[in-house]
Amino acid sequence: MHELMNTTKEVFGKIEKNGEQGQAAKNQAQENLKYDFWLASLLYIDSRKRIRVSEMCGSAQAVYELKEETLKNMYLFTDTELQYLLESRKKDLNRIWECFLAKNMRLIPYSSRAYPDKLTHIAQPPYAIFCKGAMPDARKSVGIVGARMCSEYGRSIATKLGKLLADKDVQVISGMALGIDSASHAGALQGKGSTFAVLGCGCDVCYPKNARNLYENIQSSGGGILSEYPPGTEPMPYRFPERNRIISALSDCLVVVEAKKKSGSLITADAALEQGKDVYAVPGRFGDALSEGCNALIGQGAGIIYDLDIFLENLGYLPEKEAETTKIKNISLAKTEQLVYCCLDLHPKHINYIIEETGLDLLTVLRDLGNLKRYRLVQETFQNYFSKSI
């Protein structure tokens, strides 16, 4: 009995010791993250320099504790950068860290096993990613970007593409900007899939402000809000081109839906090409300002998306065919319906144009458009404007 009691004490003693060691390791990990947070917040020092100095010293904490002379003798920072770093150490890091912990977000530094592998292969990986919600995983992912002031046609394509991808468990990556970005996120949410927004501000800053519902829904639906910028960082014009490289890096391929000649979406496309990613563009009409960027990309060799089913088939994700989406070849159209359908394309046409092109009277055109809408071959993009369905 005495031996049994001794054995029991020994077992519980080991459990208690292991528990203490586990707690100590957890505390140390939190302490390490605090210093990673400090280094991640030094935005005016190139992220590559921050990664390098952390690796050279073994940890961000070691960098924080280095003497000024030692830092200077590393010949890694300019005088301005060094002064900036030294000034940052005068702030109350413990207080700032506690404020961060209260914001219910995560910090994933470059050294973490949770850091996305796709980001490690780009020329300028972020030192860390701040995240609200989930992070993209190893599943296939597609980036969708485009114009903020998009057309209804572009919005509908982005929404439909986002939904089709989500239906096939493909992650949708974008920037939550007005227009195409928001539409692609919204489509992914309709498809009950995961979508991730990479912001050009802190991930605790909802930008644009009127996207609050989308911002919350992305997080509550298994997706996440990501940023390389620390909490509270306000959106500035120069930050959006910086974040674009992260959108393209997290994506297996990139789709540009609508873009003007000097659109920021083309910066994302350039980043994708530099990273060795395939770029696709939705073609548009010659002379249409919102199509100039996409048409230029196609002229430079980008893939052409002329049919969403074929695009998904090329990715290995052919959507399921449903009875109501049967293509025209499986539908017997009346002669006048064929005339109406053939005078349309993917760009909205006013009903007066259809009447003029077909030579049919108003009542016949209205009847045929109604039938074509029921067949899901035609859509009314806005009042009295019609286009072929994608």
PDB file of N, CA and C in Angstrom, residues 145-177:
ATOM      1  N   VAL A 145      -9.787  40.308 -59.093  1.00  0.00           N
ATOM      2  CA  VAL A 145      -9.641  41.753 -58.886  1.00  0.00           C
ATOM      3  C   VAL A 145     -10.242  42.503 -60.071  1.00  0.00           C
ATOM      4  N   GLY A 146     -10.433  43.801 -59.885  1.00  0.00           N
ATOM      5  CA  GLY A 146     -10.981  44.596 -60.980  1.00  0.00           C
ATOM      6  C   GLY A 146     -11.356  45.992 -60.522  1.00  0.00           C
ATOM      7  N   ALA A 147     -12.076  46.675 -61.373  1.00  0.00           N
ATOM      8  CA  ALA A 147     -12.390  48.087 -61.170  1.00  0.00           C
ATOM      9  C   ALA A 147     -13.310  48.317 -59.979  1.00  0.00           C
ATOM     10  N   ARG A 148     -13.062  49.419 -59.283  1.00  0.00           N
ATOM     11  CA  ARG A 148     -13.973  49.832 -58.211  1.00  0.00           C
ATOM     12  C   ARG A 148     -15.292  50.333 -58.810  1.00  0.00           C
ATOM     13  N   MET A 149     -15.182  51.215 -59.785  1.00  0.00           N
ATOM     14  CA  MET A 149     -16.373  51.750 -60.454  1.00  0.00           C
ATOM     15  C   MET A 149     -16.691  50.846 -61.639  1.00  0.00           C
ATOM     16  N   CYS A 150     -17.132  49.641 -61.340  1.00  0.00           N
ATOM     17  CA  CYS A 150     -17.355  48.649 -62.394  1.00  0.00           C
ATOM     18  C   CYS A 150     -18.751  48.796 -62.993  1.00  0.00           C
ATOM     19  N   SER A 151     -18.971  48.098 -64.104  1.00  0.00           N
ATOM     20  CA  SER A 151     -20.296  48.058 -64.715  1.00  0.00           C
ATOM     21  C   SER A 151     -21.116  46.952 -64.053  1.00  0.00           C
ATOM     22  N   GLU A 152     -22.421  46.959 -64.300  1.00  0.00           N
ATOM     23  CA  GLU A 152     -23.272  45.882 -63.783  1.00  0.00           C
ATOM     24  C   GLU A 152     -22.878  44.548 -64.410  1.00  0.00           C
ATOM     25  N   TYR A 153     -22.451  44.609 -65.649  1.00  0.00           N
ATOM     26  CA  TYR A 153     -21.972  43.410 -66.344  1.00  0.00           C
ATOM     27  C   TYR A 153     -20.772  42.820 -65.610  1.00  0.00           C
ATOM     28  N   GLY A 154     -19.788  43.662 -65.297  1.00  0.00           N
ATOM     29  CA  GLY A 154     -18.600  43.194 -64.585  1.00  0.00           C
ATOM     30  C   GLY A 154     -18.938  42.677 -63.206  1.00  0.00           C
ATOM     31  N   ARG A 155     -19.831  43.382 -62.519  1.00  0.00           N
ATOM     32  CA  ARG A 155     -20.233  42.957 -61.176  1.00  0.00           C
ATOM     33  C   ARG A 155     -20.877  41.569 -61.213  1.00  0.00           C
ATOM     34  N   SER A 156     -21.728  41.358 -62.219  1.00  0.00           N
ATOM     35  CA  SER A 156     -22.427  40.069 -62.303  1.00  0.00           C
ATOM     36  C   SER A 156     -21.455  38.930 -62.583  1.00  0.00           C
ATOM     37  N   ILE A 157     -20.447  39.180 -63.423  1.00  0.00           N
ATOM     38  CA  ILE A 157     -19.452  38.147 -63.711  1.00  0.00           C
ATOM     39  C   ILE A 157     -18.643  37.825 -62.459  1.00  0.00           C
ATOM     40  N   ALA A 158     -18.205  38.860 -61.736  1.00  0.00           N
ATOM     41  CA  ALA A 158     -17.412  38.642 -60.525  1.00  0.00           C
ATOM     42  C   ALA A 158     -18.210  37.870 -59.483  1.00  0.00           C
ATOM     43  N   THR A 159     -19.478  38.216 -59.330  1.00  0.00           N
ATOM     44  CA  THR A 159     -20.331  37.521 -58.360  1.00  0.00           C
ATOM     45  C   THR A 159     -20.519  36.066 -58.754  1.00  0.00           C
ATOM     46  N   LYS A 160     -20.826  35.855 -60.024  1.00  0.00           N
ATOM     47  CA  LYS A 160     -21.068  34.492 -60.494  1.00  0.00           C
ATOM     48  C   LYS A 160     -19.803  33.647 -60.402  1.00  0.00           C
ATOM     49  N   LEU A 161     -18.656  34.219 -60.769  1.00  0.00           N
ATOM     50  CA  LEU A 161     -17.401  33.477 -60.700  1.00  0.00           C
ATOM     51  C   LEU A 161     -17.057  33.136 -59.252  1.00  0.00           C
ATOM     52  N   GLY A 162     -17.231  34.112 -58.346  1.00  0.00           N
ATOM     53  CA  GLY A 162     -16.971  33.844 -56.934  1.00  0.00           C
ATOM     54  C   GLY A 162     -17.825  32.705 -56.408  1.00  0.00           C
ATOM     55  N   LYS A 163     -19.097  32.686 -56.793  1.00  0.00           N
ATOM     56  CA  LYS A 163     -20.001  31.628 -56.334  1.00  0.00           C
ATOM     57  C   LYS A 163     -19.622  30.273 -56.913  1.00  0.00           C
ATOM     58  N   LEU A 164     -19.345  30.233 -58.213  1.00  0.00           N
ATOM     59  CA  LEU A 164     -18.978  28.966 -58.846  1.00  0.00           C
ATOM     60  C   LEU A 164     -17.715  28.377 -58.227  1.00  0.00           C
ATOM     61  N   LEU A 165     -16.738  29.230 -57.955  1.00  0.00           N
ATOM     62  CA  LEU A 165     -15.502  28.754 -57.326  1.00  0.00           C
ATOM     63  C   LEU A 165     -15.782  28.221 -55.927  1.00  0.00           C
ATOM     64  N   ALA A 166     -16.558  28.972 -55.159  1.00  0.00           N
ATOM     65  CA  ALA A 166     -16.875  28.541 -53.795  1.00  0.00           C
ATOM     66  C   ALA A 166     -17.656  27.235 -53.796  1.00  0.00           C
ATOM     67  N   ASP A 167     -18.557  27.077 -54.767  1.00  0.00           N
ATOM     68  CA  ASP A 167     -19.319  25.829 -54.885  1.00  0.00           C
ATOM     69  C   ASP A 167     -18.395  24.631 -55.048  1.00  0.00           C
ATOM     70  N   LYS A 168     -17.221  24.862 -55.626  1.00  0.00           N
ATOM     71  CA  LYS A 168     -16.250  23.794 -55.863  1.00  0.00           C
ATOM     72  C   LYS A 168     -15.132  23.792 -54.825  1.00  0.00           C
ATOM     73  N   ASP A 169     -15.369  24.457 -53.695  1.00  0.00           N
ATOM     74  CA  ASP A 169     -14.423  24.469 -52.574  1.00  0.00           C
ATOM     75  C   ASP A 169     -13.105  25.147 -52.926  1.00  0.00           C
ATOM     76  N   VAL A 170     -13.160  26.086 -53.863  1.00  0.00           N
ATOM     77  CA  VAL A 170     -11.974  26.885 -54.206  1.00  0.00           C
ATOM     78  C   VAL A 170     -12.036  28.181 -53.400  1.00  0.00           C
ATOM     79  N   GLN A 171     -10.946  28.529 -52.743  1.00  0.00           N
ATOM     80  CA  GLN A 171     -10.894  29.747 -51.941  1.00  0.00           C
ATOM     81  C   GLN A 171     -10.781  30.976 -52.850  1.00  0.00           C
ATOM     82  N   VAL A 172     -11.545  32.010 -52.536  1.00  0.00           N
ATOM     83  CA  VAL A 172     -11.540  33.244 -53.327  1.00  0.00           C
ATOM     84  C   VAL A 172     -10.762  34.311 -52.560  1.00  0.00           C
ATOM     85  N   ILE A 173      -9.739  34.879 -53.215  1.00  0.00           N
ATOM     86  CA  ILE A 173      -8.884  35.900 -52.610  1.00  0.00           C
ATOM     87  C   ILE A 173      -9.128  37.229 -53.325  1.00  0.00           C
ATOM     88  N   SER A 174      -9.348  38.293 -52.565  1.00  0.00           N
ATOM     89  CA  SER A 174      -9.502  39.612 -53.178  1.00  0.00           C
ATOM     90  C   SER A 174      -9.171  40.688 -52.143  1.00  0.00           C
ATOM     91  N   GLY A 175      -9.549  41.944 -52.454  1.00  0.00           N
ATOM     92  CA  GLY A 175      -9.135  43.049 -51.601  1.00  0.00           C
ATOM     93  C   GLY A 175     -10.247  43.820 -50.925  1.00  0.00           C
ATOM     94  N   MET A 176     -11.491  43.374 -51.061  1.00  0.00           N
ATOM     95  CA  MET A 176     -12.670  43.966 -50.412  1.00  0.00           C
ATOM     96  C   MET A 176     -12.959  45.398 -50.847  1.00  0.00           C
ATOM     97  N   ALA A 177     -12.320  45.850 -51.934  1.00  0.00           N
ATOM     98  CA  ALA A 177     -12.615  47.188 -52.442  1.00  0.00           C
ATOM     99  C   ALA A 177     -14.017  47.207 -53.045  1.00  0.00           C
TER     100      ALA A 177
END
